[in-house]
Amino acid sequence: MTVENDNDSDLASEELFPLGDAKKWFLGNPPAANTLRRYVSSGCRGVVLESMVLRGRRHTSKEAIRRFERAVSQSPLFAERKSSGAPN
């Protein structure tokens, strides 16, 4: 098992599912597959979606998605875009 995050103890204790199934757990419009891969590799607004590789497939959890969404929405970069009137 390859762990690719700093909070592996949190993620390892949660119910995991393949990254391809993650879009249904996001609030609002579901992200595309390429967007999900970007979230786990380079992140969004300085925040990376927690994930781990199990049996050759990348997995995440509902809780990790909620932490990711919360962190992105609280990111200073998010606040700057909102105050400038730029679309999200």
C-alpha positions as protocol buffer text, in pm:
chain_id: "A"
residue {
  index: 1
  type: MET
  ca { x: 0 y: 0 z: 0 }
}
residue {
  index: 2
  type: THR
  ca { x: 134 y: 342 z: -101 }
}
residue {
  index: 3
  type: VAL
  ca { x: 20 y: 636 z: 106 }
}
residue {
  index: 4
  type: GLU
  ca { x: 42 y: 977 z: -61 }
}
residue {
  index: 5
  type: ASN
  ca { x: -75 y: 1225 z: 202 }
}
residue {
  index: 6
  type: ASP
  ca { x: 21 y: 1369 z: 538 }
}
residue {
  index: 7
  type: ASN
  ca { x: -305 y: 1262 z: 709 }
}
residue {
  index: 8
  type: ASP
  ca { x: -278 y: 893 z: 621 }
}
residue {
  index: 9
  type: SER
  ca { x: -401 y: 787 z: 965 }
}
residue {
  index: 10
  type: ASP
  ca { x: -731 y: 972 z: 903 }
}
residue {
  index: 11
  type: LEU
  ca { x: -776 y: 837 z: 552 }
}
residue {
  index: 12
  type: ALA
  ca { x: -675 y: 481 z: 641 }
}
residue {
  index: 13
  type: SER
  ca { x: -948 y: 462 z: 906 }
}
residue {
  index: 14
  type: GLU
  ca { x: -1221 y: 587 z: 668 }
}
residue {
  index: 15
  type: GLU
  ca { x: -1431 y: 397 z: 415 }
}
residue {
  index: 16
  type: LEU
  ca { x: -1244 y: 426 z: 86 }
}
residue {
  index: 17
  type: PHE
  ca { x: -1372 y: 405 z: -269 }
}
residue {
  index: 18
  type: PRO
  ca { x: -1201 y: 440 z: -610 }
}
residue {
  index: 19
  type: LEU
  ca { x: -1132 y: 793 z: -727 }
}
residue {
  index: 20
  type: GLY
  ca { x: -1355 y: 736 z: -1030 }
}
residue {
  index: 21
  type: ASP
  ca { x: -1655 y: 708 z: -796 }
}
residue {
  index: 22
  type: ALA
  ca { x: -1567 y: 1026 z: -605 }
}
residue {
  index: 23
  type: LYS
  ca { x: -1753 y: 1273 z: -827 }
}
residue {
  index: 24
  type: LYS
  ca { x: -2092 y: 1178 z: -684 }
}
residue {
  index: 25
  type: TRP
  ca { x: -1982 y: 1290 z: -336 }
}
residue {
  index: 26
  type: PHE
  ca { x: -1889 y: 1647 z: -433 }
}
residue {
  index: 27
  type: LEU
  ca { x: -2135 y: 1927 z: -365 }
}
residue {
  index: 28
  type: GLY
  ca { x: -2275 y: 2110 z: -668 }
}
residue {
  index: 29
  type: ASN
  ca { x: -2166 y: 2012 z: -1017 }
}
residue {
  index: 30
  type: PRO
  ca { x: -1960 y: 1692 z: -1014 }
}
residue {
  index: 31
  type: PRO
  ca { x: -1600 y: 1739 z: -1128 }
}
residue {
  index: 32
  type: ALA
  ca { x: -1473 y: 1563 z: -1441 }
}
residue {
  index: 33
  type: ALA
  ca { x: -1231 y: 1270 z: -1413 }
}
residue {
  index: 34
  type: ASN
  ca { x: -935 y: 1488 z: -1520 }
}
residue {
  index: 35
  type: THR
  ca { x: -1027 y: 1742 z: -1253 }
}
residue {
  index: 36
  type: LEU
  ca { x: -1031 y: 1471 z: -984 }
}
residue {
  index: 37
  type: ARG
  ca { x: -685 y: 1356 z: -1093 }
}
residue {
  index: 38
  type: ARG
  ca { x: -564 y: 1717 z: -1071 }
}
residue {
  index: 39
  type: TYR
  ca { x: -715 y: 1753 z: -721 }
}
residue {
  index: 40
  type: VAL
  ca { x: -510 y: 1456 z: -593 }
}
residue {
  index: 41
  type: SER
  ca { x: -189 y: 1550 z: -776 }
}
residue {
  index: 42
  type: SER
  ca { x: -148 y: 1929 z: -777 }
}
residue {
  index: 43
  type: GLY
  ca { x: -462 y: 2033 z: -589 }
}
residue {
  index: 44
  type: CYS
  ca { x: -687 y: 2336 z: -615 }
}
residue {
  index: 45
  type: ARG
  ca { x: -607 y: 2676 z: -459 }
}
residue {
  index: 46
  type: GLY
  ca { x: -321 y: 2521 z: -265 }
}
residue {
  index: 47
  type: VAL
  ca { x: -525 y: 2230 z: -127 }
}
residue {
  index: 48
  type: VAL
  ca { x: -471 y: 1866 z: -233 }
}
residue {
  index: 49
  type: LEU
  ca { x: -742 y: 1600 z: -204 }
}
residue {
  index: 50
  type: GLU
  ca { x: -623 y: 1323 z: 26 }
}
residue {
  index: 51
  type: SER
  ca { x: -590 y: 987 z: -145 }
}
residue {
  index: 52
  type: MET
  ca { x: -401 y: 660 z: -135 }
}
residue {
  index: 53
  type: VAL
  ca { x: -322 y: 383 z: -378 }
}
residue {
  index: 54
  type: LEU
  ca { x: -466 y: 42 z: -293 }
}
residue {
  index: 55
  type: ARG
  ca { x: -415 y: -256 z: -525 }
}
residue {
  index: 56
  type: GLY
  ca { x: -298 y: -25 z: -801 }
}
residue {
  index: 57
  type: ARG
  ca { x: -599 y: 210 z: -791 }
}
residue {
  index: 58
  type: ARG
  ca { x: -622 y: 551 z: -629 }
}
residue {
  index: 59
  type: HIS
  ca { x: -886 y: 580 z: -354 }
}
residue {
  index: 60
  type: THR
  ca { x: -1032 y: 856 z: -140 }
}
residue {
  index: 61
  type: SER
  ca { x: -1319 y: 891 z: 109 }
}
residue {
  index: 62
  type: LYS
  ca { x: -1631 y: 1102 z: 164 }
}
residue {
  index: 63
  type: GLU
  ca { x: -1466 y: 1256 z: 468 }
}
residue {
  index: 64
  type: ALA
  ca { x: -1154 y: 1349 z: 265 }
}
residue {
  index: 65
  type: ILE
  ca { x: -1377 y: 1514 z: 4 }
}
residue {
  index: 66
  type: ARG
  ca { x: -1555 y: 1716 z: 275 }
}
residue {
  index: 67
  type: ARG
  ca { x: -1219 y: 1824 z: 425 }
}
residue {
  index: 68
  type: PHE
  ca { x: -1099 y: 1920 z: 76 }
}
residue {
  index: 69
  type: GLU
  ca { x: -1411 y: 2124 z: -3 }
}
residue {
  index: 70
  type: ARG
  ca { x: -1395 y: 2299 z: 335 }
}
residue {
  index: 71
  type: ALA
  ca { x: -1024 y: 2380 z: 297 }
}
residue {
  index: 72
  type: VAL
  ca { x: -1068 y: 2510 z: -60 }
}
residue {
  index: 73
  type: SER
  ca { x: -1356 y: 2733 z: 44 }
}
residue {
  index: 74
  type: GLN
  ca { x: -1150 y: 2872 z: 335 }
}
residue {
  index: 75
  type: SER
  ca { x: -839 y: 2922 z: 121 }
}
residue {
  index: 76
  type: PRO
  ca { x: -711 y: 3281 z: 104 }
}
residue {
  index: 77
  type: LEU
  ca { x: -702 y: 3237 z: -275 }
}
residue {
  index: 78
  type: PHE
  ca { x: -1077 y: 3162 z: -270 }
}
residue {
  index: 79
  type: ALA
  ca { x: -1145 y: 3477 z: -65 }
}
residue {
  index: 80
  type: GLU
  ca { x: -938 y: 3688 z: -307 }
}
residue {
  index: 81
  type: ARG
  ca { x: -1131 y: 3560 z: -611 }
}
residue {
  index: 82
  type: LYS
  ca { x: -1465 y: 3614 z: -438 }
}
residue {
  index: 83
  type: SER
  ca { x: -1387 y: 3971 z: -338 }
}
residue {
  index: 84
  type: SER
  ca { x: -1258 y: 4057 z: -687 }
}
residue {
  index: 85
  type: GLY
  ca { x: -1581 y: 3936 z: -845 }
}
residue {
  index: 86
  type: ALA
  ca { x: -1402 y: 3670 z: -1051 }
}
residue {
  index: 87
  type: PRO
  ca { x: -1604 y: 3358 z: -1130 }
}
residue {
  index: 88
  type: ASN
  ca { x: -1516 y: 3047 z: -925 }
}
